[in-house]
Every structure is written in C-alpha cells, then in structure tokens.
Amino acid sequence: MAAASAIGSSIIIFLVTVRGNQKKHGTYQRLVLGMSICDFFASVAWFLTTWPIPEGTPGVYGAVGNTNTCSAQAFFAQFSLSTVWYNASLALYYVLVIVKGWKNEEIVKVEPLLHGHAIAWGLGTGIASLSLTLFNQVGWDCWISAAPLGCQESWNSPDGTTTCERGDNGSLYQWAFYYAPLWFVIVLTSGLMYWVYITVRKQQKRMARYIPASVVAAAKSTKSAQVQNSVASQKDYKRIAAQAAAYVGAFLVTW
C-alpha cells in the first residue's frame, strides 16, 4: 500500500509540475500538489517498514538502523498529518468556490494560509516529537511511542514515575499529535462537504424552477445565450461538486 501510494503521489507531482500547463495552474492544482508531496514523504517512510528500527530490537525482523534512522522515518511519516490537513484545505476551497462564489483573485489571497496551515501541522508536531524523544519503534515501523514498548508511562503510574527510557507518555502524544487532529478533520471535512452538497442541490432546484427542461431544449435550438450560459453554469457546479465528492470521499475511505 505504501509503495502504491508513493507511486500515485509521484505521478500526480509529475503531471502537475512537468506535464501540466503552468499558466492554467490554479489554487486547486497547487493544493493537490502540496498534498501529494506530503503524502510522498510519508509513503516512502512507511515503505521502509522495519529497516530504520535500531538493530537488535527484540522481536523485530529486518531492523538494521539506529535511533537516528528511526527518528528520521517517524519524522517523515508524521507528514501524513499534513496530507490530512490538505484535505481540509481542499474542502474549504470547494466551500469558497461553490458556496461563497469566490473568484480566483479572492482565493489566491488566502491560498498561502491553506498551504501553511496544512504544512505547519506535520512539521510542527514532527519537530515537537523530536525534541520530546517521542519517535521510537512501534510495531513494524517507527512513530510516536514510549520506549521500550510496554514501559510504564508516568501519566498512567500511581506515583507519577516512569520506566520509559524515551518518549514518556507516548500514548497520550499519539492522540494529541495525530488521532485527535485526524478525527477533527474528518468531522470538519464531512460538514463542509455536506454544505457544498446542500448548496448544489439548492442551485439545481432553482435552475429547474426558473428554466424548465422545455425551455432549455428550445434554447439549444435557438442558441439563446442567456439560457445557455445558465445551463453551462449549472454544469460547472455539477462538475466541481462531483470532483469535490470524489476527493473527499477518497479521503474518508482511506482514513
């Protein structure tokens, strides 16, 4: 799965940066590019599986690394949190375009925030985890965990002491630095996309009420510019909404 994800992200990066028409690149393409780059880093880290784990770790086959390689793997794997927040940025982008009707000139002004906020989560929690020595072996790879596995964490100790050599209270930091933000984004994205769905539905009903099917058919034959523009606008709404549902749906299924 990690290899497939890395390959998929690489293809998207190639298509956007190399084969894409730079003049036609907008906020949407750049958000997808940023998300793909973060996903590529995380996927490569996961692909390495047990290799970066410190050599000699009991019960781990293929461990040939050390503490530094383990921390490096976990640091880049943490960028999957940036991928998660990029999905939230995409959902917000769709709200701004479909619900609020923002033009490209308006969206470009807030685009740095959409990128910066997503990257800050992965980078910020990664740096914090490094400083707290939270990146350790956990199962088949390295991530946020107390070490050695199964040690007594201070938050769960009657007298507040710990037997952990590194990453004390790692189980709490897993929630603070990953699982809690992940679930927040899932709920947020679902809410934003429902907002988009309701808006598109209202738009379709409004179009059907003011422009009956018979009128649309007549307009096509007489080439009425006003009605044809309205029909084209409705098609654009449907296309963007379908695109939004596909990306967010993939996010919800994956996570």
mmCIF file of C-alpha atoms in Angstrom:
data_model
loop_
_atom_site.group_PDB
_atom_site.id
_atom_site.type_symbol
_atom_site.label_atom_id
_atom_site.label_comp_id
_atom_site.label_asym_id
_atom_site.label_seq_id
_atom_site.Cartn_x
_atom_site.Cartn_y
_atom_site.Cartn_z
ATOM 1 C CA MET A 1 0.000 0.000 0.000
ATOM 2 C CA ALA A 2 2.813 2.419 0.886
ATOM 3 C CA ALA A 3 4.563 1.746 -2.429
ATOM 4 C CA ALA A 4 1.326 2.236 -4.372
ATOM 5 C CA SER A 5 0.659 5.492 -2.528
ATOM 6 C CA ALA A 6 4.183 6.762 -3.239
ATOM 7 C CA ILE A 7 3.859 5.878 -6.931
ATOM 8 C CA GLY A 8 0.450 7.531 -7.161
ATOM 9 C CA SER A 9 1.720 10.701 -5.497
ATOM 10 C CA SER A 10 4.750 10.740 -7.791
ATOM 11 C CA ILE A 11 2.522 10.555 -10.856
ATOM 12 C CA ILE A 12 0.413 13.471 -9.617
ATOM 13 C CA ILE A 13 3.534 15.527 -8.857
ATOM 14 C CA PHE A 14 4.871 14.767 -12.352
ATOM 15 C CA LEU A 15 1.609 15.628 -14.070
ATOM 16 C CA VAL A 16 1.224 18.923 -12.224
ATOM 17 C CA THR A 17 4.834 20.141 -12.334
ATOM 18 C CA VAL A 18 6.192 18.706 -15.584
ATOM 19 C CA ARG A 19 3.361 17.958 -17.966
ATOM 20 C CA GLY A 20 0.810 20.464 -16.730
ATOM 21 C CA ASN A 21 0.247 23.860 -18.322
ATOM 22 C CA GLN A 22 1.775 26.262 -15.810
ATOM 23 C CA LYS A 23 -0.432 29.104 -16.983
ATOM 24 C CA LYS A 24 -3.543 27.114 -16.172
ATOM 25 C CA HIS A 25 -2.395 26.072 -12.701
ATOM 26 C CA GLY A 26 -4.651 27.497 -10.029
ATOM 27 C CA THR A 27 -5.153 27.115 -6.311
ATOM 28 C CA TYR A 28 -6.773 23.717 -6.746
ATOM 29 C CA GLN A 29 -3.802 22.246 -8.639
ATOM 30 C CA ARG A 30 -1.320 23.690 -6.153
ATOM 31 C CA LEU A 31 -3.247 22.265 -3.188
ATOM 32 C CA VAL A 32 -3.261 18.827 -4.814
ATOM 33 C CA LEU A 33 0.469 19.209 -5.489
ATOM 34 C CA GLY A 34 1.204 20.098 -1.866
ATOM 35 C CA MET A 35 -0.909 17.199 -0.622
ATOM 36 C CA SER A 36 0.863 14.788 -2.986
ATOM 37 C CA ILE A 37 4.329 15.914 -1.872
ATOM 38 C CA CYS A 38 3.466 15.379 1.800
ATOM 39 C CA ASP A 39 1.922 12.006 1.005
ATOM 40 C CA PHE A 40 5.027 11.003 -0.952
ATOM 41 C CA PHE A 41 7.289 11.705 2.047
ATOM 42 C CA ALA A 42 5.047 9.731 4.393
ATOM 43 C CA SER A 43 4.590 6.832 1.975
ATOM 44 C CA VAL A 44 8.334 6.422 1.414
ATOM 45 C CA ALA A 45 8.851 6.432 5.183
ATOM 46 C CA TRP A 46 6.217 3.724 5.637
ATOM 47 C CA PHE A 47 7.654 1.711 2.748
ATOM 48 C CA LEU A 48 10.913 1.308 4.685
ATOM 49 C CA THR A 49 8.966 -0.643 7.349
ATOM 50 C CA THR A 50 11.391 -2.207 9.866
ATOM 51 C CA TRP A 51 14.682 -1.211 8.224
ATOM 52 C CA PRO A 52 15.210 2.060 10.137
ATOM 53 C CA ILE A 53 14.399 0.449 13.523
ATOM 54 C CA PRO A 54 17.500 0.156 15.771
ATOM 55 C CA GLU A 55 19.422 -3.019 15.061
ATOM 56 C CA GLY A 56 18.994 -5.649 17.742
ATOM 57 C CA THR A 57 15.485 -4.574 18.773
ATOM 58 C CA PRO A 58 13.869 -7.744 20.217
ATOM 59 C CA GLY A 59 11.230 -9.393 18.051
ATOM 60 C CA VAL A 60 11.771 -7.150 15.006
ATOM 61 C CA TYR A 61 12.892 -8.793 11.765
ATOM 62 C CA GLY A 62 14.973 -6.735 9.334
ATOM 63 C CA ALA A 63 15.918 -3.960 11.771
ATOM 64 C CA VAL A 64 19.262 -2.551 10.619
ATOM 65 C CA GLY A 65 19.043 1.076 11.728
ATOM 66 C CA ASN A 66 19.681 3.116 14.836
ATOM 67 C CA THR A 67 17.930 5.779 16.894
ATOM 68 C CA ASN A 68 18.636 8.462 14.296
ATOM 69 C CA THR A 69 17.256 6.469 11.354
ATOM 70 C CA CYS A 70 14.220 5.546 13.432
ATOM 71 C CA SER A 71 13.585 9.212 14.256
ATOM 72 C CA ALA A 72 14.044 10.180 10.610
ATOM 73 C CA GLN A 73 11.495 7.607 9.441
ATOM 74 C CA ALA A 74 8.958 8.742 12.041
ATOM 75 C CA PHE A 75 9.536 12.418 11.252
ATOM 76 C CA PHE A 76 8.684 11.986 7.577
ATOM 77 C CA ALA A 77 5.821 9.626 8.385
ATOM 78 C CA GLN A 78 4.352 12.407 10.513
ATOM 79 C CA PHE A 79 3.877 14.420 7.316
ATOM 80 C CA SER A 80 0.848 12.225 6.697
ATOM 81 C CA LEU A 81 -0.837 14.637 9.131
ATOM 82 C CA SER A 82 -0.128 17.429 6.652
ATOM 83 C CA THR A 83 -1.792 15.287 3.986
ATOM 84 C CA VAL A 84 -4.836 15.064 6.243
ATOM 85 C CA TRP A 85 -4.977 18.834 6.693
ATOM 86 C CA TYR A 86 -4.510 19.385 2.957
ATOM 87 C CA ASN A 87 -7.774 17.508 2.517
ATOM 88 C CA ALA A 88 -9.373 20.009 4.871
ATOM 89 C CA SER A 89 -7.852 22.817 2.800
ATOM 90 C CA LEU A 90 -9.365 21.299 -0.351
ATOM 91 C CA ALA A 91 -12.765 21.033 1.325
ATOM 92 C CA LEU A 92 -12.550 24.675 2.361
ATOM 93 C CA TYR A 93 -11.523 25.594 -1.187
ATOM 94 C CA TYR A 94 -14.671 23.947 -2.536
ATOM 95 C CA VAL A 95 -16.784 25.844 0.002
ATOM 96 C CA LEU A 96 -15.237 29.138 -1.067
ATOM 97 C CA VAL A 97 -15.802 28.389 -4.771
ATOM 98 C CA ILE A 98 -19.210 26.709 -4.704
ATOM 99 C CA VAL A 99 -20.926 28.050 -1.599
ATOM 100 C CA LYS A 100 -19.425 31.514 -1.329
ATOM 101 C CA GLY A 101 -18.851 32.065 -5.047
ATOM 102 C CA TRP A 102 -15.311 33.409 -4.615
ATOM 103 C CA LYS A 103 -13.358 34.271 -7.732
ATOM 104 C CA ASN A 104 -9.812 33.126 -8.383
ATOM 105 C CA GLU A 105 -8.421 36.549 -7.439
ATOM 106 C CA GLU A 106 -10.006 36.268 -3.985
ATOM 107 C CA ILE A 107 -8.922 32.668 -3.384
ATOM 108 C CA VAL A 108 -5.297 33.404 -4.291
ATOM 109 C CA LYS A 109 -5.145 35.864 -1.391
ATOM 110 C CA VAL A 110 -5.928 33.153 1.188
ATOM 111 C CA GLU A 111 -4.068 30.328 -0.584
ATOM 112 C CA PRO A 112 -0.860 30.744 1.488
ATOM 113 C CA LEU A 113 -2.930 30.088 4.616
ATOM 114 C CA LEU A 114 -4.338 26.888 3.118
ATOM 115 C CA HIS A 115 -0.815 25.618 2.428
ATOM 116 C CA GLY A 116 0.851 26.990 5.553
ATOM 117 C CA HIS A 117 -1.737 25.619 7.959
ATOM 118 C CA ALA A 118 -1.505 22.118 6.489
ATOM 119 C CA ILE A 119 2.301 22.031 6.439
ATOM 120 C CA ALA A 120 2.558 23.515 9.943
ATOM 121 C CA TRP A 121 0.703 20.577 11.471
ATOM 122 C CA GLY A 122 3.069 17.934 10.110
ATOM 123 C CA LEU A 123 6.230 19.973 10.532
ATOM 124 C CA GLY A 124 5.301 21.377 13.936
ATOM 125 C CA THR A 125 4.294 18.073 15.522
ATOM 126 C CA GLY A 126 7.324 16.428 13.926
ATOM 127 C CA ILE A 127 9.759 18.918 15.457
ATOM 128 C CA ALA A 128 7.992 18.746 18.830
ATOM 129 C CA SER A 129 8.145 14.948 18.775
ATOM 130 C CA LEU A 130 11.868 15.054 18.034
ATOM 131 C CA SER A 131 12.520 17.370 20.975
ATOM 132 C CA LEU A 132 10.449 15.134 23.269
ATOM 133 C CA THR A 133 12.203 11.947 22.028
ATOM 134 C CA LEU A 134 8.809 10.541 21.035
ATOM 135 C CA PHE A 135 9.928 8.867 17.826
ATOM 136 C CA ASN A 136 10.598 5.237 18.652
ATOM 137 C CA GLN A 137 9.840 1.728 17.450
ATOM 138 C CA VAL A 138 6.153 0.872 17.429
ATOM 139 C CA GLY A 139 5.287 -2.422 15.776
ATOM 140 C CA TRP A 140 6.628 -2.653 12.229
ATOM 141 C CA ASP A 141 7.972 0.905 11.955
ATOM 142 C CA CYS A 142 8.962 3.970 13.947
ATOM 143 C CA TRP A 143 6.476 6.565 15.102
ATOM 144 C CA ILE A 144 5.230 8.253 18.273
ATOM 145 C CA SER A 145 5.669 5.789 21.105
ATOM 146 C CA ALA A 146 7.195 5.292 24.506
ATOM 147 C CA ALA A 147 10.316 3.131 24.550
ATOM 148 C CA PRO A 148 10.815 0.369 25.259
ATOM 149 C CA LEU A 149 7.368 -0.865 24.248
ATOM 150 C CA GLY A 150 5.248 -1.730 27.265
ATOM 151 C CA CYS A 151 7.114 0.546 29.677
ATOM 152 C CA GLN A 152 5.222 2.300 32.462
ATOM 153 C CA GLU A 153 4.264 5.814 31.365
ATOM 154 C CA SER A 154 4.125 8.474 34.063
ATOM 155 C CA TRP A 155 0.554 9.588 33.298
ATOM 156 C CA ASN A 156 -0.658 6.045 33.993
ATOM 157 C CA SER A 157 1.527 5.438 37.040
ATOM 158 C CA PRO A 158 0.117 5.639 40.589
ATOM 159 C CA ASP A 159 3.120 7.620 41.841
ATOM 160 C CA GLY A 160 3.857 9.511 38.604
ATOM 161 C CA THR A 161 7.112 7.683 37.905
ATOM 162 C CA THR A 162 8.123 6.101 34.623
ATOM 163 C CA THR A 163 10.208 3.177 33.463
ATOM 164 C CA CYS A 164 10.414 4.529 29.899
ATOM 165 C CA GLU A 165 13.851 5.372 28.567
ATOM 166 C CA ARG A 166 12.479 7.572 25.769
ATOM 167 C CA GLY A 167 9.153 9.128 24.828
ATOM 168 C CA ASP A 168 7.401 9.088 28.181
ATOM 169 C CA ASN A 169 3.613 9.435 27.769
ATOM 170 C CA GLY A 170 3.890 8.494 24.107
ATOM 171 C CA SER A 171 0.357 7.077 24.060
ATOM 172 C CA LEU A 172 -1.035 10.478 25.066
ATOM 173 C CA TYR A 173 1.024 12.280 22.449
ATOM 174 C CA GLN A 174 -0.283 9.904 19.777
ATOM 175 C CA TRP A 175 -3.726 11.366 20.392
ATOM 176 C CA ALA A 176 -2.555 14.952 20.846
ATOM 177 C CA PHE A 177 -0.286 14.963 17.784
ATOM 178 C CA TYR A 178 -2.254 12.744 15.432
ATOM 179 C CA TYR A 179 -5.502 10.984 16.252
ATOM 180 C CA ALA A 180 -7.352 13.982 17.693
ATOM 181 C CA PRO A 181 -6.459 16.261 14.730
ATOM 182 C CA LEU A 182 -7.321 13.423 12.320
ATOM 183 C CA TRP A 183 -10.811 12.949 13.736
ATOM 184 C CA PHE A 184 -11.344 16.694 13.853
ATOM 185 C CA VAL A 185 -10.515 16.940 10.142
ATOM 186 C CA ILE A 186 -12.805 14.011 9.326
ATOM 187 C CA VAL A 187 -15.736 15.719 11.071
ATOM 188 C CA LEU A 188 -14.834 19.148 9.648
ATOM 189 C CA THR A 189 -14.449 17.870 6.094
ATOM 190 C CA SER A 190 -17.697 15.934 6.271
ATOM 191 C CA GLY A 191 -19.508 19.054 7.465
ATOM 192 C CA LEU A 192 -18.001 21.252 4.763
ATOM 193 C CA MET A 193 -18.847 18.798 2.012
ATOM 194 C CA TYR A 194 -22.409 18.478 3.261
ATOM 195 C CA TRP A 195 -22.587 22.267 2.993
ATOM 196 C CA VAL A 196 -21.398 22.003 -0.610
ATOM 197 C CA TYR A 197 -23.947 19.268 -1.338
ATOM 198 C CA ILE A 198 -26.827 21.332 0.057
ATOM 199 C CA THR A 199 -25.721 24.369 -1.964
ATOM 200 C CA VAL A 200 -25.545 22.395 -5.222
ATOM 201 C CA ARG A 201 -28.954 20.861 -4.555
ATOM 202 C CA LYS A 202 -30.490 24.280 -3.989
ATOM 203 C CA GLN A 203 -28.828 25.573 -7.136
ATOM 204 C CA GLN A 204 -30.219 22.682 -9.185
ATOM 205 C CA LYS A 205 -33.729 23.211 -7.819
ATOM 206 C CA ARG A 206 -33.510 26.933 -8.540
ATOM 207 C CA MET A 207 -32.408 26.268 -12.107
ATOM 208 C CA ALA A 208 -35.173 23.703 -12.613
ATOM 209 C CA ARG A 209 -37.767 26.156 -11.313
ATOM 210 C CA TYR A 210 -36.745 29.117 -13.418
ATOM 211 C CA ILE A 211 -35.580 27.269 -16.507
ATOM 212 C CA PRO A 212 -37.805 24.257 -17.279
ATOM 213 C CA ALA A 213 -36.470 21.447 -19.426
ATOM 214 C CA SER A 214 -38.630 22.521 -22.365
ATOM 215 C CA VAL A 215 -37.106 25.991 -22.270
ATOM 216 C CA VAL A 216 -33.611 24.548 -22.147
ATOM 217 C CA ALA A 217 -34.350 22.378 -25.178
ATOM 218 C CA ALA A 218 -35.736 25.354 -27.053
ATOM 219 C CA ALA A 219 -32.734 27.449 -26.088
ATOM 220 C CA LYS A 220 -30.378 24.871 -27.517
ATOM 221 C CA SER A 221 -32.139 25.002 -30.861
ATOM 222 C CA THR A 222 -32.360 28.815 -30.925
ATOM 223 C CA LYS A 223 -28.928 29.300 -29.300
ATOM 224 C CA SER A 224 -30.240 31.611 -26.593
ATOM 225 C CA ALA A 225 -27.085 32.976 -24.981
ATOM 226 C CA GLN A 226 -28.679 33.737 -21.600
ATOM 227 C CA VAL A 227 -30.156 30.292 -21.081
ATOM 228 C CA GLN A 228 -27.133 28.502 -22.485
ATOM 229 C CA ASN A 229 -24.901 30.400 -20.069
ATOM 230 C CA SER A 230 -27.155 29.355 -17.196
ATOM 231 C CA VAL A 231 -27.053 25.735 -18.321
ATOM 232 C CA ALA A 232 -23.258 25.901 -18.643
ATOM 233 C CA SER A 233 -23.014 27.387 -15.160
ATOM 234 C CA GLN A 234 -25.126 24.559 -13.777
ATOM 235 C CA LYS A 235 -22.866 22.011 -15.466
ATOM 236 C CA ASP A 236 -19.807 23.678 -13.921
ATOM 237 C CA TYR A 237 -21.436 23.444 -10.492
ATOM 238 C CA LYS A 238 -22.113 19.743 -11.003
ATOM 239 C CA ARG A 239 -18.587 19.093 -12.268
ATOM 240 C CA ILE A 240 -16.897 20.853 -9.357
ATOM 241 C CA ALA A 241 -19.232 19.233 -6.837
ATOM 242 C CA ALA A 242 -18.535 15.773 -8.297
ATOM 243 C CA GLN A 243 -14.809 16.486 -8.155
ATOM 244 C CA ALA A 244 -15.109 17.565 -4.544
ATOM 245 C CA ALA A 245 -17.102 14.472 -3.599
ATOM 246 C CA ALA A 246 -14.526 12.203 -5.274
ATOM 247 C CA TYR A 247 -11.523 13.656 -3.441
ATOM 248 C CA VAL A 248 -13.156 13.930 -0.044
ATOM 249 C CA GLY A 249 -14.781 10.527 -0.461
ATOM 250 C CA ALA A 250 -11.359 9.017 -1.144
ATOM 251 C CA PHE A 251 -10.014 10.746 1.966
ATOM 252 C CA LEU A 252 -12.784 9.368 4.199
ATOM 253 C CA VAL A 253 -12.402 5.847 2.800
ATOM 254 C CA THR A 254 -8.600 5.915 3.177
ATOM 255 C CA TRP A 255 -8.537 7.217 6.720
#
